[in-house]
XYZ file of C-alpha atoms in Angstrom:
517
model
C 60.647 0.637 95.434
C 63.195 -1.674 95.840
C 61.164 -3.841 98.078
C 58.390 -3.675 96.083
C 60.331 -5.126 93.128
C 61.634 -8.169 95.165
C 57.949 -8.963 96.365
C 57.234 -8.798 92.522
C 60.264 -11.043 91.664
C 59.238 -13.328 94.469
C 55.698 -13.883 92.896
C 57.218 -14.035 89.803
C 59.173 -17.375 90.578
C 56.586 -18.877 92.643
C 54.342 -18.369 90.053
C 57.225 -19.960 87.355
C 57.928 -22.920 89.809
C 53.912 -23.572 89.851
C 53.520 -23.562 85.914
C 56.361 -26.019 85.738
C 55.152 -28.407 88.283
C 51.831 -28.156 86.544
C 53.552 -28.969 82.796
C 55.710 -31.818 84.786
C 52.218 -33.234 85.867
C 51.000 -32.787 82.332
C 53.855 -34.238 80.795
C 54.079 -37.442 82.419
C 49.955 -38.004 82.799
C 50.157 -37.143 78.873
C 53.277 -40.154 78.810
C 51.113 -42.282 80.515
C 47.984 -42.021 78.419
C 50.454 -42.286 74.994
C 51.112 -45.554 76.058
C 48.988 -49.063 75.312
C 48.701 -52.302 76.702
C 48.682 -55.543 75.550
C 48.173 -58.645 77.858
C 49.721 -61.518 75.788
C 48.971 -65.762 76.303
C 50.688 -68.234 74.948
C 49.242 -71.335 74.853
C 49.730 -74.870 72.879
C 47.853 -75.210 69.670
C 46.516 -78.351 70.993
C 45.638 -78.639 74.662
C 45.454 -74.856 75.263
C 47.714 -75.276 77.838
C 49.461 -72.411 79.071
C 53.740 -72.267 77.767
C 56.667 -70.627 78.667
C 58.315 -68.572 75.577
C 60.958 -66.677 74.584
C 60.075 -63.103 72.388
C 62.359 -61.029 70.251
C 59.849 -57.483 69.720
C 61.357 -54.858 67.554
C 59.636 -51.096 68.374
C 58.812 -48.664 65.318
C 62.126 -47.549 65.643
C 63.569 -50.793 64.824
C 65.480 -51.560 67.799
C 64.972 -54.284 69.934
C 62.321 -53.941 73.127
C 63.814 -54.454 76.527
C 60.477 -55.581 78.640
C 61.494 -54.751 82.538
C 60.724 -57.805 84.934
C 61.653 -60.630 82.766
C 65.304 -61.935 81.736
C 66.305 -60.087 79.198
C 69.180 -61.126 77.219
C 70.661 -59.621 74.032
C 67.548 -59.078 71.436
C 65.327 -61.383 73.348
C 63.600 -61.673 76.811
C 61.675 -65.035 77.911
C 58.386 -64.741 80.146
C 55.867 -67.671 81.724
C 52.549 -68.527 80.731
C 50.914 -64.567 80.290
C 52.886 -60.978 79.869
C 51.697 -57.377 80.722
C 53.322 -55.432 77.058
C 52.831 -51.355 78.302
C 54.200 -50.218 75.332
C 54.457 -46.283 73.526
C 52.471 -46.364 70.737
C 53.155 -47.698 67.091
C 53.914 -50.972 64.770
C 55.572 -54.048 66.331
C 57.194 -56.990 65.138
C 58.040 -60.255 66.617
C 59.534 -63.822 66.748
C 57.893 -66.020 69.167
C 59.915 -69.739 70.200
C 58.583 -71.678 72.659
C 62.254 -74.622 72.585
C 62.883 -76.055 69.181
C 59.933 -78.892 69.161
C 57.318 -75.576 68.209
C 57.187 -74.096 64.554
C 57.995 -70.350 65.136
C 55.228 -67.555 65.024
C 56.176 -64.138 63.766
C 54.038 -61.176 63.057
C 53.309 -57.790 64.392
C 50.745 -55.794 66.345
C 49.567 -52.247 66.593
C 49.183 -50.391 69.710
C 47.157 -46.908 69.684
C 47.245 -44.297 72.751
C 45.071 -45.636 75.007
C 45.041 -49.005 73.769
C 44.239 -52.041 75.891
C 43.936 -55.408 74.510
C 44.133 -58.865 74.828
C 45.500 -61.387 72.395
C 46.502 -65.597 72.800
C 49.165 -66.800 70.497
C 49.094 -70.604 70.002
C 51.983 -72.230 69.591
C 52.501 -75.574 67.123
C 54.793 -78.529 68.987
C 55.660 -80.678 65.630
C 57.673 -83.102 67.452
C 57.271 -84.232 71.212
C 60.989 -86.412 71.849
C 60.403 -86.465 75.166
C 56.975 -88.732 74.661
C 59.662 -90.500 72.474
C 62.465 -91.235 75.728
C 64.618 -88.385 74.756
C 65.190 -85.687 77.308
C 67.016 -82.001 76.546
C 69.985 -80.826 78.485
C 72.553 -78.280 78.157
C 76.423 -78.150 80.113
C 76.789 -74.791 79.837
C 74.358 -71.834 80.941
C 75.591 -68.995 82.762
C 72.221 -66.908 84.054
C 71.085 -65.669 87.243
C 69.362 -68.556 89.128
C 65.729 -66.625 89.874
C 65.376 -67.198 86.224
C 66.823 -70.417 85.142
C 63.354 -72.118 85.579
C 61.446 -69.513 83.318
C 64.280 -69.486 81.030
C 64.289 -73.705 80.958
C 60.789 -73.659 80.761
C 60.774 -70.942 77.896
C 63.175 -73.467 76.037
C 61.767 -77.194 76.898
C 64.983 -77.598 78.258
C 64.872 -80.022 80.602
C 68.383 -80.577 82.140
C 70.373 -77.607 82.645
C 74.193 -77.052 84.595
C 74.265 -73.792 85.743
C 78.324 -71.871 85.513
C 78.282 -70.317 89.010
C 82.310 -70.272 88.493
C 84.748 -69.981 86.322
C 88.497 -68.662 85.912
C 87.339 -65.183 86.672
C 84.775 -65.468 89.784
C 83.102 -67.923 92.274
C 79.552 -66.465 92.796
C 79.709 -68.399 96.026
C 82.630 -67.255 97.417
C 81.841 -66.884 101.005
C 78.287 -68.248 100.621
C 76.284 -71.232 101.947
C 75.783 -73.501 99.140
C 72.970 -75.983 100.176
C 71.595 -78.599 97.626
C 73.010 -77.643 94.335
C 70.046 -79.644 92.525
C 67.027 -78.164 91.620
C 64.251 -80.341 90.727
C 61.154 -78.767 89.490
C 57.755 -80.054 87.538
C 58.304 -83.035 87.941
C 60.851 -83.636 84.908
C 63.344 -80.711 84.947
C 66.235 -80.486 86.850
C 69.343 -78.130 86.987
C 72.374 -77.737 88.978
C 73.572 -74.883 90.585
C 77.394 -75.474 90.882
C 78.496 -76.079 87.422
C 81.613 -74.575 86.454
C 84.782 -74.288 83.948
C 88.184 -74.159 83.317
C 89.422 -72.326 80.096
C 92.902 -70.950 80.318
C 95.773 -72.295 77.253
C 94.768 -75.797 77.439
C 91.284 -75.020 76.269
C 88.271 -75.241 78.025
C 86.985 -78.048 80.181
C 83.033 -77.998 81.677
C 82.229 -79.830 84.833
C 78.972 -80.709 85.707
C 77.741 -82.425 89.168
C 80.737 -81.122 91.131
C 79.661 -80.161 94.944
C 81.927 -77.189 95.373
C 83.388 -74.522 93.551
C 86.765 -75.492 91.922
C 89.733 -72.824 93.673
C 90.559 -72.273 88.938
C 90.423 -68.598 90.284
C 94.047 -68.431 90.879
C 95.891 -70.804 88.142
C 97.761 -69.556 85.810
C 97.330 -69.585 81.961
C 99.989 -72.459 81.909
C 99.545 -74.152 85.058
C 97.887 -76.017 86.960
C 97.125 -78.198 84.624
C 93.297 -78.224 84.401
C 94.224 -82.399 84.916
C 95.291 -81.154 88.811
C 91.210 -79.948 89.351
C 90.383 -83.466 87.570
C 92.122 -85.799 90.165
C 90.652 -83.241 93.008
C 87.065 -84.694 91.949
C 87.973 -88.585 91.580
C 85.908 -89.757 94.349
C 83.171 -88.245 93.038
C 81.263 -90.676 90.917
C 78.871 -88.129 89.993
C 80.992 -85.707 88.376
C 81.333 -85.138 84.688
C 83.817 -83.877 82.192
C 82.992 -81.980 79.064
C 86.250 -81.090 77.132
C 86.232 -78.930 74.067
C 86.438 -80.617 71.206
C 89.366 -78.120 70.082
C 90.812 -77.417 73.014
C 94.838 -77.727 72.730
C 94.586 -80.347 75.540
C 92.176 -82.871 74.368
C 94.620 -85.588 73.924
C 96.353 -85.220 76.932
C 92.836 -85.131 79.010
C 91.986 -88.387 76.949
C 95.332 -89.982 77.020
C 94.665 -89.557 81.002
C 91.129 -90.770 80.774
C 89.883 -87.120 81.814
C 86.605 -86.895 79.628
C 83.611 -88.052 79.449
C 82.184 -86.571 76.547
C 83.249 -84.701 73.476
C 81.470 -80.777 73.013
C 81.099 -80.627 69.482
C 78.522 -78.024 69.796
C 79.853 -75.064 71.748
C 79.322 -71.463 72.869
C 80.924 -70.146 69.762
C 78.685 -71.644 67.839
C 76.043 -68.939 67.751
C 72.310 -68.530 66.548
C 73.293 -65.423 64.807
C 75.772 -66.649 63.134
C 79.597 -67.512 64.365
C 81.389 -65.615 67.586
C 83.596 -63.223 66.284
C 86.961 -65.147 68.482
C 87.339 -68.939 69.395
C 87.213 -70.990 72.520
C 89.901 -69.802 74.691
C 92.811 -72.043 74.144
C 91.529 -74.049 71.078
C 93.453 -75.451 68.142
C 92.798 -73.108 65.181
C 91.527 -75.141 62.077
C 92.813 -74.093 58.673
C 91.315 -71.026 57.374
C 91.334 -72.558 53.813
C 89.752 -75.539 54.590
C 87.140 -74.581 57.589
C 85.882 -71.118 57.044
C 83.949 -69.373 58.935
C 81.183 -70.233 61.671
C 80.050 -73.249 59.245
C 84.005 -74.504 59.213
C 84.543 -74.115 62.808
C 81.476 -76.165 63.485
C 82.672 -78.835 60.798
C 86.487 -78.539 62.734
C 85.358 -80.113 65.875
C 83.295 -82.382 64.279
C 86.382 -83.501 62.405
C 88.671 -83.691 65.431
C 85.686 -85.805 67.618
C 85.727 -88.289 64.553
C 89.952 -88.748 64.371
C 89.185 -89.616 68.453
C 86.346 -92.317 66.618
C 88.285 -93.438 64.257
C 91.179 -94.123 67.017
C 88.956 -96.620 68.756
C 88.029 -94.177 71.514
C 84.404 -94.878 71.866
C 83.240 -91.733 74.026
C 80.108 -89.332 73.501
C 79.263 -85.779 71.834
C 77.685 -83.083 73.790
C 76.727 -79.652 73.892
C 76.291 -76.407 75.465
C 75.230 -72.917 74.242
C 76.846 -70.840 76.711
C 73.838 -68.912 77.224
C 74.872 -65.873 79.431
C 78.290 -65.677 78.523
C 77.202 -65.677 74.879
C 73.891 -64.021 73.212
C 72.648 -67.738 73.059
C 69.112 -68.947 74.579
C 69.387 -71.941 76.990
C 69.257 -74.843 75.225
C 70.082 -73.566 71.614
C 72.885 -76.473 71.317
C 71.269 -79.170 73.358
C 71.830 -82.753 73.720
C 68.873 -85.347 73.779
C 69.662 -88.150 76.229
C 67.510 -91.439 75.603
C 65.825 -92.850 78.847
C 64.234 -96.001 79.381
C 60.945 -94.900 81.440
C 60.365 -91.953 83.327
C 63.155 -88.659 83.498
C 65.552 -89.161 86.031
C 68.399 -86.459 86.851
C 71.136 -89.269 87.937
C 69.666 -90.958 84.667
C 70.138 -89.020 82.366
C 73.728 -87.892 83.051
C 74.111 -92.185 83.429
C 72.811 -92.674 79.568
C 74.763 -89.454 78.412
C 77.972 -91.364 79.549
C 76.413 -94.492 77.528
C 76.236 -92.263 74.357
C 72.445 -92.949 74.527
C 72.266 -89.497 72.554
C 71.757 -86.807 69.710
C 73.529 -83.525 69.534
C 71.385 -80.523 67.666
C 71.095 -77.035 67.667
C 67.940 -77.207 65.195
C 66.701 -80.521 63.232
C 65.629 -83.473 65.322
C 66.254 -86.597 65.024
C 65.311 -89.903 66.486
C 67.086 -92.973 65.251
C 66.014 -96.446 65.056
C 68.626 -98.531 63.986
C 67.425 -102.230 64.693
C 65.743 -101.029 67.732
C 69.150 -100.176 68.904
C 70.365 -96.927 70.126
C 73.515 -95.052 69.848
C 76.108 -95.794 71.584
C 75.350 -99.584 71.098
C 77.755 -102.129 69.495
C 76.537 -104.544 67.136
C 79.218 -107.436 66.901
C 80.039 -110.381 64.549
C 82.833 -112.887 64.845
C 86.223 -112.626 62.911
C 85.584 -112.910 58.963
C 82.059 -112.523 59.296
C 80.158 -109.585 57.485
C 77.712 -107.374 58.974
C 74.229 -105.311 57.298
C 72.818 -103.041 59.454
C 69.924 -101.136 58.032
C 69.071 -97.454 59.441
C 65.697 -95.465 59.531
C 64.882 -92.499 61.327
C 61.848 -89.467 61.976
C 63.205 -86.495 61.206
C 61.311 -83.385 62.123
C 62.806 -79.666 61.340
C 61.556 -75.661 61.264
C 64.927 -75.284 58.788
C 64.829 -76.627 55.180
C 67.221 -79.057 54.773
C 70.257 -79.010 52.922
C 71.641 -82.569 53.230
C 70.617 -85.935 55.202
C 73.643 -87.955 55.597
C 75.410 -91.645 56.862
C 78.631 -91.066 58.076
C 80.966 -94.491 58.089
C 84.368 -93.828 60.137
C 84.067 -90.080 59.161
C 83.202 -90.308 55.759
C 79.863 -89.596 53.986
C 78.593 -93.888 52.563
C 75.101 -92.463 51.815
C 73.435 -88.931 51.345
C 69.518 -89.123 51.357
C 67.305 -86.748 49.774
C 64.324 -85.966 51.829
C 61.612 -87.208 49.187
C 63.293 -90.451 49.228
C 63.061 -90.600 52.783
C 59.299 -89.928 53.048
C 59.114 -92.178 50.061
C 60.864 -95.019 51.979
C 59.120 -93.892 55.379
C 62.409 -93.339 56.845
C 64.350 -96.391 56.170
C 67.959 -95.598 54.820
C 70.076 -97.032 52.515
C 71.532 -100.317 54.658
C 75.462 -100.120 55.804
C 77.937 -102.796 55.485
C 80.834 -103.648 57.353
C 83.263 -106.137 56.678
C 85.504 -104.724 59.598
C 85.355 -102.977 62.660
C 83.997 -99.136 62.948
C 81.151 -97.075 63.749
C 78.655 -95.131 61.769
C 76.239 -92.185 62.914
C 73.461 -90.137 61.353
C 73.802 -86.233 60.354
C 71.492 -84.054 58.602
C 72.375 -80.297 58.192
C 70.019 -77.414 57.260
C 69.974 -74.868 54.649
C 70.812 -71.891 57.329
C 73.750 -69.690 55.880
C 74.408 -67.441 58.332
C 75.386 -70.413 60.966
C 76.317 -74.181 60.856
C 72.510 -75.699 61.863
C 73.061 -79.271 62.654
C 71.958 -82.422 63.630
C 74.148 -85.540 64.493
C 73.510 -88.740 66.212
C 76.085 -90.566 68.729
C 77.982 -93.001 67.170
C 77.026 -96.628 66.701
C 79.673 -98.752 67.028
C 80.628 -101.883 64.982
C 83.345 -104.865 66.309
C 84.101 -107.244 64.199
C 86.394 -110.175 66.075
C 88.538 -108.670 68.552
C 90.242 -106.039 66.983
C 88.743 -102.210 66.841
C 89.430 -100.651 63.907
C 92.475 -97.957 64.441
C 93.249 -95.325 61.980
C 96.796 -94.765 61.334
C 96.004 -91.309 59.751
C 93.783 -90.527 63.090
C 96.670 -91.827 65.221
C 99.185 -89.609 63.550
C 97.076 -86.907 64.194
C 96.998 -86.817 67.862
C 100.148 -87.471 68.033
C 101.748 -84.643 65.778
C 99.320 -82.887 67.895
C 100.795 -83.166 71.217
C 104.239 -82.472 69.719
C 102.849 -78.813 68.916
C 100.919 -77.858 71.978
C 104.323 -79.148 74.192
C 106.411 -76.650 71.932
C 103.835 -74.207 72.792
C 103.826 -74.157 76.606
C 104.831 -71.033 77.591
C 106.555 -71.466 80.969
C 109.499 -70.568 82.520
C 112.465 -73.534 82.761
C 111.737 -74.605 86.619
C 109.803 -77.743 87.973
C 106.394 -76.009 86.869
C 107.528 -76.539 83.135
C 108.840 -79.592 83.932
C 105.830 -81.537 85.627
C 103.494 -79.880 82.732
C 105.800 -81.518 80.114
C 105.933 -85.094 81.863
C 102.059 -84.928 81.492
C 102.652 -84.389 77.587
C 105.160 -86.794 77.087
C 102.721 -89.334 78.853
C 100.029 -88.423 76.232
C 102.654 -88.895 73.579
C 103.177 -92.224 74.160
C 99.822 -92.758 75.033
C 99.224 -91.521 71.386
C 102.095 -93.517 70.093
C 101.068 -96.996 71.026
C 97.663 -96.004 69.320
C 99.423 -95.519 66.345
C 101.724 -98.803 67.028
C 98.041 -101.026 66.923
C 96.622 -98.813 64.307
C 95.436 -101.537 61.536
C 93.593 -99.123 59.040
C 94.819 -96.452 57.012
């Protein structure tokens, strides 16, 4: 009997173990029919020609869709020219972006059990600045480099420096490098071997460089980042991107260290501000610059005080895609170029401050059929009237069109009177030195949405104009970060303090010429 009931038993599972395998079956052949497919184009509205994009797709449940095979960031993945959707049934919603030269499609689909279908979504370019000369870059993306080109693509980003180091790894480390730039369709070009150092000083991008920078091992205090700096000065090539906040701006300019300005940084977000700021940046006053919007308006402040001392040196950006929940490209500068896109060109007219810094409206100046970074002169007593006119072409509404003289608002332009004028501004006058630029903000709450020219500058006889206020500035400024250095009494405190008494009197003779308030 015994035996007979283990037989039984024996059947018993077998018989168990086949019923499940047969539900398993079931189960996932009954997943696989629940689901429906949708093979997506994108295309241009005009020529039909097939685009890159980026898509954030919400599910029924109201969480953001991952899609595997494609970079996926945060609440967004980017894709070229035709995706494959296999999706469980329901209701979707979506953004579409194709860079910021497109108006944005939204809308939703429906997908039934079963489902296969095919739809095209055309996308509508409303400005084209590169037919214009101006070419899109950003110094600071941080993605894996099989899909940088999609990603640029999905952007119209056309220069991009890819972080393959910082202060916390060296992705190369032990690696052939090989040619660190990528050229691809004929106008896009990135480079592999972009890096940064952000420790107390603030943080300091650098573009072109051929190697990995050894930043892995400094200390919060020292090196200073200045040590990295005079590794690279044989390097023509190379360029410098300081933080507009960082603590050690002045001393990187008082040592002639930079080469242009961020004013439009990772922590400047599309979704509004990062919760912390740059590593190592100056805080701004909570009373006067709240908020993403105040941050944004705080380094836009600090790069005019370097203006208004007679520093004539660039803006640029860099959305920190990777490291933040940024696209590629969402702070971008334009660079102007005479004739076709060159790589070596475009970092050459960036220098120039041939440019336009935006992380939404665009704008393309014509100012006498000058460009920024130009200086219109007159002789000593003379007067200058320089009249300004721009297209202006935007997805945002808005809020305010303005001309900035030496930091200060001289005319705010109401759109209507724009068209109405076709795009001619109020003129400027100068009876002394100084520069001007052109900024027009939109009406985005949630974030500081910006455009802003490079400066134009203006010299009147010999003399720049230097701002005694702008002056002080700096140079109370170097007083505080020195009394913040937070090293031990030995010769590592002391070389790092010789470097910021340097600045200050590099900041102090500024002052000395000032001859403006």
């Amino acid at each position: 009997m015994v035996g007979g009931d283990v037989r039984k038993l024996r059947n018993l599972v077998r018989l168990t173990m086949i019923l499940i395998g047969a539900s398993a079956c079931l189960a996932a052949s009954s997943a696989q029919a629940a689901k429906g497919v949708l093979h997506l184009k994108v295309v241009d509205s005009e020529t039909k020609a097939p685009l890159s994009a980026r898509m954030h797709l919400v599910n029924p449940r109201g969480n953001r869709q991952r899609i595997p095979g494609v970079p996926n960031l945060d609440d967004h993945f980017s894709f070229t020219g035709e995706l494959h959707l296999e999706l469980a049934p329901g209701r979707y919603t979506f953004e579409m972006e194709t860079g910021p030269e497109y108006r944005t499609r939204s809308g939703y689909f429906e997908l039934k059990s079963g489902d296969e279908d095919n739809t095209t979504l055309e996308m509508t370019r409303f400005v084209d600045m590169a037919a214009d000369g101006w070419w899109s870059g950003d110094l600071f993306v941080q993605r894996g480099e099989i899909d940088i080109e999609t990603l640029m693509l999905a952007e119209d980003l056309h220069v991009a420096v890819n972080h393959a180091w910082d202060n916390k790894q060296n992705a190369y480390e032990g690696k052939p490098v090989g040619d660190p730039l990528a050229i691809f369709g004929g106008d896009r070009a990135w480079w592999r071997l972009g890096g940064r150092d952000e420790r107390a000083g603030g943080r300091m991008i650098f573009a072109n460089v051929d190697a990995p920078l050894a930043v892995q091992s400094a200390k919060p205090e020292y090196p200073s980042t200045l040590s990295f700096v005079n590794e690279l000065k044989s390097n023509a090539r190379v360029h410098r991107a300081a933080d507009a906040t960082a603590w050690d701006l002045p001393l990187w300019i008082a040592q002639d260290a930079v080469d242009s300005v961020v004013i439009a940084g990772p922590e400047l977000e599309s979704k509004g501000g990062a919760a912390k700021p740059a590593p190592g940046s100056r805080p701004a006053d909570r009373l006067l610059y709240r908020g993403a919007q105040g941050r944004a308006r705080w380094a836009q402040q600090i790069y005019f005080h370097l203006l208004n001392c007679g520093i004539r040196i660039p803006p640029s950006a860099a959305s920190g895609s990777g490291a933040t929940s940024n696209p590629p490209g969402y702070n971008r500068v334009y660079v102007h170029l005479d004739g076709e896109f060159s790589y070596d060109a475009w970092w050459r007219e960036l220098a120039a401050g041939r440019v336009m810094v935006t992380n939404g409206p665009m704008i393309r100046p014509f100012v006498e059929n000058r460009l920024p970074g130009d200086v219109f002169t007159a002789s000593a007593g003379e007067s200058l009237e320089i009249e300004v006119a721009l297209n202006l072409g935007t997805r945002d509404k808005i809020a305010y069109l303005e001309v900035l003289k030496n930091g200060q608002v001289e005319h705010e332009v109401r759109l209507d009177d724009l068209v109405k004028n076709q795009g001619r501004l109020p003129k400027i006058h100068f009876d002394e030195s100084g520069w001007f630029l052109v900024r027009a903000v939109a009406e985005v709450p949630e974030t500081y949405r910006f455009a802003l020219t490079g400066p134009y500058y203006v010299q009147i006889g010999d003399q720049p104009r230097i701002s005694k206020t702008s002056a002080q500035f700096f140079y109370d400024w170097v007083f505080e970060r020195a009394a913040a250095i937070q090293l031990e009494a030995g010769d590592q405190r002391n070389e790092i303090l010789e470097m910021h008494r340097e600045s200050r009197d590099f900041w102090r003779d500024i002052f000395e010429r000032a001859n403006a308030p």
